[in-house]
Short mmCIF file of C-alpha atoms in Angstrom, two decimals:
data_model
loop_
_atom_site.label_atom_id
_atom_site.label_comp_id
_atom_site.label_asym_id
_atom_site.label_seq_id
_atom_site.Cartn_x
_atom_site.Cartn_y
_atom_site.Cartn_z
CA UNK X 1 11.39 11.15 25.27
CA UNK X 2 11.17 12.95 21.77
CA UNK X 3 12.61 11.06 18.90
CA UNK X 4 15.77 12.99 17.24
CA UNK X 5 15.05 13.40 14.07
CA UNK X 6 18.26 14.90 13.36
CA UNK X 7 20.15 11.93 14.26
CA UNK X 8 18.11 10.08 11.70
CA UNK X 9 19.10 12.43 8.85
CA UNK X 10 22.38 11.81 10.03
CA UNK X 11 23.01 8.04 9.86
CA UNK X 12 21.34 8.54 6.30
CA UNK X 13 24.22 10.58 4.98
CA UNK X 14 26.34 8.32 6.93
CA UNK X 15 24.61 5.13 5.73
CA UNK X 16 25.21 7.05 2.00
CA UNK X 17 21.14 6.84 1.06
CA UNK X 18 19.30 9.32 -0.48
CA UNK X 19 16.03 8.83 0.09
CA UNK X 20 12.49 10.92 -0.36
CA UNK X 21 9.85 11.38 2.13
CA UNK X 22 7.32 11.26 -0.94
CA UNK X 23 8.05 7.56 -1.66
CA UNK X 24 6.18 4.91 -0.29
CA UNK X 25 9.29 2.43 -0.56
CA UNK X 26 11.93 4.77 1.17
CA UNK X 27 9.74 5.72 3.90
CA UNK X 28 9.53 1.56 4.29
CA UNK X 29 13.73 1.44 3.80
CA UNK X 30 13.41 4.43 6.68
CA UNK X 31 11.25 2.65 9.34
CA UNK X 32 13.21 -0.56 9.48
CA UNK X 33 16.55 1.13 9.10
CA UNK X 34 16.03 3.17 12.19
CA UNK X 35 14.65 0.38 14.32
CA UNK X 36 17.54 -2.27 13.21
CA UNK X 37 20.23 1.04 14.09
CA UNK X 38 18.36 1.56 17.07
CA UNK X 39 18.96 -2.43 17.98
CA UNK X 40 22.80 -1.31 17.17
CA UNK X 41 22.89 0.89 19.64
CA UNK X 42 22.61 3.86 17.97
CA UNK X 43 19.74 6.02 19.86
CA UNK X 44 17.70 7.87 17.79
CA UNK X 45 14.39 7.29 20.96
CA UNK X 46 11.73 6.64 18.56
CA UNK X 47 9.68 3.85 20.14
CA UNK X 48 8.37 0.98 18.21
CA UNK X 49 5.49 -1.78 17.83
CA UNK X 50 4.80 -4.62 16.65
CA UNK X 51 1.74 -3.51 13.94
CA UNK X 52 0.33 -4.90 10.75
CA UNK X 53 3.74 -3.31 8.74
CA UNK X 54 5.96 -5.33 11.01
CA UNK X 55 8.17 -2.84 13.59
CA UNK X 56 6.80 0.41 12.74
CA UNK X 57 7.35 4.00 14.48
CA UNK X 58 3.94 6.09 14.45
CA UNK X 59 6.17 8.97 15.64
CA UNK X 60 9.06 8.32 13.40
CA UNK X 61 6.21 9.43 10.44
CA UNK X 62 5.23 12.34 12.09
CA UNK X 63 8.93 13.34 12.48
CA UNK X 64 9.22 12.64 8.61
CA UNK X 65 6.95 14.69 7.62
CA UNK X 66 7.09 17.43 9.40
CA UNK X 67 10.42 17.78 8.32
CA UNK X 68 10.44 16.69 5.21
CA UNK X 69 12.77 19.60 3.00
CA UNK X 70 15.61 18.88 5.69
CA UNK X 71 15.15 14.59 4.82
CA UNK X 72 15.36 15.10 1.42
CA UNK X 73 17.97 17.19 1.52
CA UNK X 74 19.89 15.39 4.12
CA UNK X 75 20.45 18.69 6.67
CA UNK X 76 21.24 19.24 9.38
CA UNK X 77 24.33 17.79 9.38
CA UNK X 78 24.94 16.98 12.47
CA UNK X 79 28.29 14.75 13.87
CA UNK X 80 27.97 11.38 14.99
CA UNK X 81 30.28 9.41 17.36
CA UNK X 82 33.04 7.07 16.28
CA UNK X 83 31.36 4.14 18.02
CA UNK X 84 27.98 5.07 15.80
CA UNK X 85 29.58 5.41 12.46
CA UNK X 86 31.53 2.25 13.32
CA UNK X 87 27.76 0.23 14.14
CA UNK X 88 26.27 2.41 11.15
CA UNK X 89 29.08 0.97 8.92
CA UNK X 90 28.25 -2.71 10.58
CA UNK X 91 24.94 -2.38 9.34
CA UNK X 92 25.89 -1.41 6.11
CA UNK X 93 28.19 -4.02 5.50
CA UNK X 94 25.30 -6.57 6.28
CA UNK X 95 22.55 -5.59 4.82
CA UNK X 96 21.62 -4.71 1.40
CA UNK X 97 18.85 -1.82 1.93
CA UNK X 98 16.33 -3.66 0.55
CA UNK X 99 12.86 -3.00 1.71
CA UNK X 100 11.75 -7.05 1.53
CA UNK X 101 15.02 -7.97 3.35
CA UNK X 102 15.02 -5.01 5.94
CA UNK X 103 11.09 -6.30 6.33
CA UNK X 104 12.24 -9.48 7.09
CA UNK X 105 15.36 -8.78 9.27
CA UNK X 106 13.81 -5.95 11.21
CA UNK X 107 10.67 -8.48 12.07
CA UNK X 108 12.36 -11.54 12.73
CA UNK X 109 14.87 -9.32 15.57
CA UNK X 110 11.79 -7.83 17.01
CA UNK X 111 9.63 -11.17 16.86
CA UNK X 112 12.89 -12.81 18.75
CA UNK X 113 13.86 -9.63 21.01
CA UNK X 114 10.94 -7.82 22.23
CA UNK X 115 7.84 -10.36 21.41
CA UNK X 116 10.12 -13.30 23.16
CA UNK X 117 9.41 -15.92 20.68
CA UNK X 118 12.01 -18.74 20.49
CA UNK X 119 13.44 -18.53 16.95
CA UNK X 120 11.02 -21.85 15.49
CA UNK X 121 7.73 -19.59 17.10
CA UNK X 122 9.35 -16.48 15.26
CA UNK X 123 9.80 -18.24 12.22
CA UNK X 124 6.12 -19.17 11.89
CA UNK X 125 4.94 -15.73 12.84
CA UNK X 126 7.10 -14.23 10.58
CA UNK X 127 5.53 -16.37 7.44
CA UNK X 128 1.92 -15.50 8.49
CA UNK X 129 2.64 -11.83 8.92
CA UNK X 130 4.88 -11.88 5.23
CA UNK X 131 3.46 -14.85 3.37
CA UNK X 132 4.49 -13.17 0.18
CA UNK X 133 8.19 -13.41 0.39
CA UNK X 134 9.85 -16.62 -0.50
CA UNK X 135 11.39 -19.19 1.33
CA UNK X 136 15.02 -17.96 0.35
CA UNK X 137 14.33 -14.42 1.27
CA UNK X 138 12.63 -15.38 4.59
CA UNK X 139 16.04 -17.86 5.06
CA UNK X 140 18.20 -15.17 3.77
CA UNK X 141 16.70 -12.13 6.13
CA UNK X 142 16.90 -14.60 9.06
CA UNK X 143 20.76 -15.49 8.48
CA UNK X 144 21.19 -11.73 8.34
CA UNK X 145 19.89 -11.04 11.54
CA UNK X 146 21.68 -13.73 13.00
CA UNK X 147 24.54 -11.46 11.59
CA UNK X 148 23.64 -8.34 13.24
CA UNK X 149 22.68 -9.20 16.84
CA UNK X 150 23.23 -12.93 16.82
CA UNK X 151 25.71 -13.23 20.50
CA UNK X 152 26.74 -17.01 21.32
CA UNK X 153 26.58 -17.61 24.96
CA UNK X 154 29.78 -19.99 26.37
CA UNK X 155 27.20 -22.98 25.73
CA UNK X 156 26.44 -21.90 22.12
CA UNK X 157 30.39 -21.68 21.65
CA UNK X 158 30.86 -25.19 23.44
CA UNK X 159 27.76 -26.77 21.24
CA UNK X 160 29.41 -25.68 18.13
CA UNK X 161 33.11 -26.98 19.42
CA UNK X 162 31.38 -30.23 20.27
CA UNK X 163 29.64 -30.09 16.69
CA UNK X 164 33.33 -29.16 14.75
CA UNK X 165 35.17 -31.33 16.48
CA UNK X 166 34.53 -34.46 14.30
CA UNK X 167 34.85 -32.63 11.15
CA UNK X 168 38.57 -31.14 12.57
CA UNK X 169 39.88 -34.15 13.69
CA UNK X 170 39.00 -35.80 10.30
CA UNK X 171 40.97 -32.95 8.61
CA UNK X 172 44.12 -33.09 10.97
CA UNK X 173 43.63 -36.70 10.14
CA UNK X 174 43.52 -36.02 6.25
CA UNK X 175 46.99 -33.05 6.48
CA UNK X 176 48.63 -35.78 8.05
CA UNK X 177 48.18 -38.27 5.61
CA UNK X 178 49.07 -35.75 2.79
CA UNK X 179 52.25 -35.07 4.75
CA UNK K 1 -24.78 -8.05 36.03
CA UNK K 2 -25.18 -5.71 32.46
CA UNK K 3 -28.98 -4.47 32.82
CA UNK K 4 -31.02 -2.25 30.04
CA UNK K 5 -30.24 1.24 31.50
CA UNK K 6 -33.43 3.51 32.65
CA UNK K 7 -35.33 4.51 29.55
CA UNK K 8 -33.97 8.00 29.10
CA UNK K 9 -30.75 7.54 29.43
CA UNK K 10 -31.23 4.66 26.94
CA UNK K 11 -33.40 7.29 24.36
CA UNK K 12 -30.07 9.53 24.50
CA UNK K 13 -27.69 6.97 23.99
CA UNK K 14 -29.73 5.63 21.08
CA UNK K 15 -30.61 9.39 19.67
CA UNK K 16 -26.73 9.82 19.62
CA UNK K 17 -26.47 6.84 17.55
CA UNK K 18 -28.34 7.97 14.90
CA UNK K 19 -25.63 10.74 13.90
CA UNK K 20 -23.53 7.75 13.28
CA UNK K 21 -22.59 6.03 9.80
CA UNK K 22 -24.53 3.08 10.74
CA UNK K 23 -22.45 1.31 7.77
CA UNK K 24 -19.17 1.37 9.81
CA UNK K 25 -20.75 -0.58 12.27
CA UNK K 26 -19.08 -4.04 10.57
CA UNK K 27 -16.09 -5.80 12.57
CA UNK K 28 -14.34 -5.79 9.12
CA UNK K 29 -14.51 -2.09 8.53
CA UNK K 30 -13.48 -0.83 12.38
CA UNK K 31 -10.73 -3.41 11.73
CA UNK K 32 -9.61 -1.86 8.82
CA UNK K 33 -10.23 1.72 9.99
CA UNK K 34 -8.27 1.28 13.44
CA UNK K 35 -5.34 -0.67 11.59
CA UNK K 36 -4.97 2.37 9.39
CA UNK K 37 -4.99 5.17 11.97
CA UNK K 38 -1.76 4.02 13.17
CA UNK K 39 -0.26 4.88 9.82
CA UNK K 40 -1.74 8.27 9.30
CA UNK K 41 -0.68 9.29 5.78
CA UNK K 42 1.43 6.39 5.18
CA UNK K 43 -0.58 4.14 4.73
CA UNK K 44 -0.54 0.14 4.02
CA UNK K 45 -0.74 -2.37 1.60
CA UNK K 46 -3.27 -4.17 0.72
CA UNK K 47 -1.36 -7.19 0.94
CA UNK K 48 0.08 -6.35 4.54
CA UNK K 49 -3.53 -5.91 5.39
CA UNK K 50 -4.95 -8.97 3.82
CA UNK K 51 -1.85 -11.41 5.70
CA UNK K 52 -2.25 -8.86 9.18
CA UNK K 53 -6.18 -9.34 9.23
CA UNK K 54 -6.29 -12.61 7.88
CA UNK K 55 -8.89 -11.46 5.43
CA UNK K 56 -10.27 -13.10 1.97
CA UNK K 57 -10.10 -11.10 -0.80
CA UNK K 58 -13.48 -10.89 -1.51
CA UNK K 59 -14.20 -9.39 2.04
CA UNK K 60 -11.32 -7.55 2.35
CA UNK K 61 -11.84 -5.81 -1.24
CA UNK K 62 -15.45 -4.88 -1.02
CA UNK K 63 -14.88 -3.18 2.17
CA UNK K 64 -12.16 -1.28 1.41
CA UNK K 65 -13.87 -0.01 -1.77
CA UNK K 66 -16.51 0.92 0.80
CA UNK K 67 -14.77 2.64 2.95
CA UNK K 68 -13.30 4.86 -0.06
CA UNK K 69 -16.50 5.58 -1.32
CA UNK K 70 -17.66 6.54 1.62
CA UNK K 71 -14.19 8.75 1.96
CA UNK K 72 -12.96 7.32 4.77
CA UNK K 73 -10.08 5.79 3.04
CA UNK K 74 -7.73 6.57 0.19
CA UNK K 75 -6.21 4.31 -2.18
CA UNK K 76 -2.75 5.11 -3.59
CA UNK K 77 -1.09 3.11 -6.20
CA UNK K 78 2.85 2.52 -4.70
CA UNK K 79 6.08 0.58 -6.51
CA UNK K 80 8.06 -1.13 -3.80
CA UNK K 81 11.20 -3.07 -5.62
CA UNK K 82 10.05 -2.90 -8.99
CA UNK K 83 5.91 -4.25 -8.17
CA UNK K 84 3.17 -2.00 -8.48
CA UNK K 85 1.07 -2.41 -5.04
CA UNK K 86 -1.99 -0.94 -3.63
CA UNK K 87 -1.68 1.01 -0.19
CA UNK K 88 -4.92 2.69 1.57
CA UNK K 89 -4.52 5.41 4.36
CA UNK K 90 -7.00 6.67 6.46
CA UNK K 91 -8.60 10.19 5.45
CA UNK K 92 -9.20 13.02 8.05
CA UNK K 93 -12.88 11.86 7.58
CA UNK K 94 -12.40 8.14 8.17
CA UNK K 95 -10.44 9.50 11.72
CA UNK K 96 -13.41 11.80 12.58
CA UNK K 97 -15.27 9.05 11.80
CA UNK K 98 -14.18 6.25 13.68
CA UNK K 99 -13.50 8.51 16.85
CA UNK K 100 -16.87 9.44 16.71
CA UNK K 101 -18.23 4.96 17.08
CA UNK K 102 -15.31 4.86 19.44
CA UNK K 103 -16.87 7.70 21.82
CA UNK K 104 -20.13 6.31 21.21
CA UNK K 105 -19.24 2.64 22.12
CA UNK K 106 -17.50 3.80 25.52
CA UNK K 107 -20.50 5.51 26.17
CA UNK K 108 -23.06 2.81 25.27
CA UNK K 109 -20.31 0.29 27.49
CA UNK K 110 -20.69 2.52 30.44
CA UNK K 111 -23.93 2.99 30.76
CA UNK K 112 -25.08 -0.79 29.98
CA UNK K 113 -22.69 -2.10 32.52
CA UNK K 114 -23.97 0.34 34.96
CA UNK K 115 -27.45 -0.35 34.64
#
């Protein structure tokens, strides 16, 4: 299925970027802001790999520039649904736009997704595909996937409630005692 | 079993070869070249290269600069938060080019297997 372009330009205006096709860094912001939308739930059908750039779309580039007057100038406009602006917005409120920390977050979800490496494997891959971005950014990028797509399963929400329940009884304990 | 295939077919094959670039035939340089097709005029960084292909500098430099004197490659000079990077993309040549050792290598794959 062809990738809709369209829809990109879209949740661009949406997302409130302007960006140009002529710069490396935006077409960077571009390719990991559709995939991460696309992990939203927003379809756009633009397939993606696993390459040397991290999740990258050879047919999101084409799409780019072959329409490159209509991304820079953000047309057409066409509507999106509620339930995309509201994922859109989601996104927006998460991450920051930039292109280290979209590198980061948008490898990490595919490395745990679609490659099917538990989080420590993903971790290490992750560090030998970026080794130039810092501990903190790699930690930060994680935690912000975690955001995005992180879903606890009942035992997730019981491991945590097991984990809490120490540190809440020792606070009922202390509101007590303050009376 | 691979065997040497019958002498003409082997003269062809190697008279084909000759309308190669005999100095793409390095693992580092179809690396480089086949990494880069899948970016078209996008391109790459050197440093996503050098951590992707688990290069050295030294190697991963001096064929690169081969590659773009031998036009093959392009080298742009890109700012990505504020750094000034290095990104190569693959010329029209270095695609004509590598499609040309891919063909060739199918061909020379086929006929050695088949004898």
């Amino acid at each position: 299925m062809e990738g809709n372009f369209n829809k990109v330009i879209a949740c661009m205006r949406e997302l409130g970027v302007s960006l140009k096709a002529e710069h490396f860094q935006d077409r960077l912001v571009l390719q990991k802001t559709v995939y991460l939308l696309q992990k939203l739930g927003v379809k756009m059908n633009f397939e993606y790999n696993l390459y040397l750039r991290g999740p990258y779309s050879p047919s999101l580039t084409k799409s780019l520039y072959a329409n490159k007057k209509e991304f820079d100038k953000l047309e057409p406009r066409i509507p999106l649904s509620a339930p995309e602006k509201e994922r859109i917005q989601k996104f927006r409120r998460v991450i920051d736009l930039l292109p280290s920390e979209l590198e980061i977050v948008s490898t990490y979800t595919f490395l745990t997704s679609e490659s099917g490496l538990d989080e420590d494997d993903a971790i290490r891959r992750l560090k030998q595909l970026k080794p130039f971005y810092s501990e903190a950014q790699v930690a930060v990028g994680i935690s912000k996937s975690k955001q995005l797509f992180f879903k606890p399963t009942v035992a997730d929400l019981e491991a945590i409630r097991r984990e809490t329940a120490a540190w809440d009884a020792l606070s009922d304990e202390a509101l007590k005692k303050a009376g | 079993m691979a065997s040497h295939p019958p002498e003409p077919v082997f003269s062809a094959l190697m008279s084909e070869a000759r309308s190669l670039n005999s100095k793409l035939f390095s693992l580092p340089r179809l690396e480089l070249l086949s990494a880069l097709e899948t970016f078209g005029e996008d391109g790459a960084l050197y440093r996503e290269l050098k951590s992707s292909l688990r290069m050295e500098d030294g190697v991963l430099y001096a064929n690169l600069e081969a590659l773009k004197k031998m036009r093959y490659l392009k080298k742009n000079v890109e700012r990505v938060e504020g750094k000034t990077l290095d990104s190569y993309a693959i010329t029209n040549e270095g695609r004509e080019a590598l499609n040309r050792v891919r063909a060739w290598l199918k061909k020379w794959a086929e006929k050695t297997e088949s004898g």
